[in-house]
Coordinates of C-alpha atoms in Angstrom, one line a residue:
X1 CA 94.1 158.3 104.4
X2 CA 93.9 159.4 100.8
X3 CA 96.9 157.2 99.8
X4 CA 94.8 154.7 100.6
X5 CA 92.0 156.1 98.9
X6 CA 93.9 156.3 96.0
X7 CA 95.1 152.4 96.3
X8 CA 91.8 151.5 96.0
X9 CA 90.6 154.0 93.1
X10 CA 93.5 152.3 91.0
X11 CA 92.3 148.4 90.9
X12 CA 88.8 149.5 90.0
X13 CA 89.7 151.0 87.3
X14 CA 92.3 148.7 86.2
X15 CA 89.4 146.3 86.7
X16 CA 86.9 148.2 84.2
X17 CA 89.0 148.2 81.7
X18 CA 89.7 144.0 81.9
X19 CA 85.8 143.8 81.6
X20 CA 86.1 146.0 78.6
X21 CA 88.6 144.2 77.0
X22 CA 86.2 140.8 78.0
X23 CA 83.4 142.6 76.2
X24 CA 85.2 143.5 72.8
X25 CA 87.3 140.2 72.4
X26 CA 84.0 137.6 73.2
X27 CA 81.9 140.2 70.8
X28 CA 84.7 140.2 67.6
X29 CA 85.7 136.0 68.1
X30 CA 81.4 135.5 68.5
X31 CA 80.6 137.5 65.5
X32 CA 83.4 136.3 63.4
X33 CA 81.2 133.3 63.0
X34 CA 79.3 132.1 60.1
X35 CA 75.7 131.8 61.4
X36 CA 75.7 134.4 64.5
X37 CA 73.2 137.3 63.8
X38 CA 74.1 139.4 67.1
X39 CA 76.3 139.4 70.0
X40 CA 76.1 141.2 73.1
X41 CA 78.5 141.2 75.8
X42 CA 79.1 142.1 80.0
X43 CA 81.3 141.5 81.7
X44 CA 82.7 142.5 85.4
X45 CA 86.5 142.2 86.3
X46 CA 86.1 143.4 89.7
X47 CA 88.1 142.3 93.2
X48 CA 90.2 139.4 91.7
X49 CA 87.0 137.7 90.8
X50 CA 84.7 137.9 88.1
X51 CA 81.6 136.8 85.8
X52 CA 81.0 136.9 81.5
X53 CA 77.2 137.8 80.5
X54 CA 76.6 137.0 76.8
X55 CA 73.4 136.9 74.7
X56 CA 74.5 135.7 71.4
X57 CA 71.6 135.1 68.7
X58 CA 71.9 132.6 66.2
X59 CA 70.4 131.9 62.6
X60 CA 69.5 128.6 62.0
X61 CA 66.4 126.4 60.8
X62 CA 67.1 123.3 62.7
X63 CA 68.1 122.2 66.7
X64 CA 71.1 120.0 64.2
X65 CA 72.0 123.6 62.5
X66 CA 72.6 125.5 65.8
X67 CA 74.4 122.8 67.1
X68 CA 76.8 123.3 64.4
X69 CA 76.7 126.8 65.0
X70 CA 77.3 126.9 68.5
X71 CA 79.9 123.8 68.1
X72 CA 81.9 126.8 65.3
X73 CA 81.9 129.6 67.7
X74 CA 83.2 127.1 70.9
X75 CA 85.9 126.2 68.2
X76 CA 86.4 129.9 67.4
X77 CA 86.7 130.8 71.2
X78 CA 89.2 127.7 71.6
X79 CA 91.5 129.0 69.6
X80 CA 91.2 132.7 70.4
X81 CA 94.3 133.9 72.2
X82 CA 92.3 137.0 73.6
X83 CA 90.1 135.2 75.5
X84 CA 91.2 134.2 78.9
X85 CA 90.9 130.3 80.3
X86 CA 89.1 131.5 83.1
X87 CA 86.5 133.1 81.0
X88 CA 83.3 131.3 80.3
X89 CA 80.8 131.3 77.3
X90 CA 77.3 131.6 77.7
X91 CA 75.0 129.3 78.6
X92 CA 72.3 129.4 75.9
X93 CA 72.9 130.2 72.7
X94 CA 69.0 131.2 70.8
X95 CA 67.6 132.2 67.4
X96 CA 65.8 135.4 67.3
X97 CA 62.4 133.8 68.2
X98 CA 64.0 131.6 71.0
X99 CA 62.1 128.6 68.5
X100 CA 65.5 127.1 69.3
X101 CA 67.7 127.2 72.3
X102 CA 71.0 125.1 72.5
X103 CA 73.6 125.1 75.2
X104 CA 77.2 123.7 76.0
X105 CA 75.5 120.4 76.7
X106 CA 74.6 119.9 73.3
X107 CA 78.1 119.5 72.1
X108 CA 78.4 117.2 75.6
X109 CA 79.7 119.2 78.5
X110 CA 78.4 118.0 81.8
X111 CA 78.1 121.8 82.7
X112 CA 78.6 125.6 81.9
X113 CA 82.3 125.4 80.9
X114 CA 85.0 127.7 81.4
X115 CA 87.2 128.5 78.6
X116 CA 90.0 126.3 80.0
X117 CA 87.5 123.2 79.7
X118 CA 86.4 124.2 76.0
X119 CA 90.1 124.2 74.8
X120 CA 90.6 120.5 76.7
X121 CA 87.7 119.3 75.0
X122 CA 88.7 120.2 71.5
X123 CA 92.3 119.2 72.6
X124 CA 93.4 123.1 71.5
X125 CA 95.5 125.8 72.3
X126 CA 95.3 129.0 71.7
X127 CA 97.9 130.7 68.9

């Protein structure tokens, strides 16, 4: 019994520290970003499955200057080699007032993408 105790202490703690690495990679790529004032991240790793949590404030005056934003730090996680394909960004993207709220549809995706969709639709890969 406590060998298999111990089989299953190891993948949750393997597991922790995937959703660490999740958190620090989206949070340096999002902040690298000209026009992104904060970036939180949380993310869970656990049983082979998995989910990304971010709440990423932006700075801009218009809905056309957070589009441009947002459409930079897609870009930024396209190309990011530390950020897995199965990942996925979040879904709203705000300034600090929430005056102005932007998603992956603005830059025309049908849905919440995946990081594997966000490369296809900039046509990149990751260096």
């Amino acid at each position: 019994m406590p060998v298999v105790l111990a089989a299953l202490v190891l993948p949750v703690s393997a597991c922790s520290g995937d959703a660490e690495r999740c958190e620090e990679a989206f949070t340096a790529v999002t902040m690298s970003v000209d026009g992104v004032t904060s970036a939180r991240w949380d993310c869970s790793e656990q049983f082979g499955g998995g989910w990304q949590r971010g709440d990423v404030v932006i700075e801009a005056a218009s809905e056309r200057e957070a589009v441009a934003v947002i459409d930079a730090i897609m870009r930024a996680y396209a190309v990011s080699p530390d950020l897995e394909d199965r990942w996925s960004p979040p879904q709203e993207f705000k300034t600090h007032d929430r005056s102005i709220v932007v998603s992956a549809k603005d830059l025309g995706f049908y849905a919440p993408p995946d990081l594997r969709q966000v490369r296809a639709h900039y046509g990149i890969t990751p260096g």
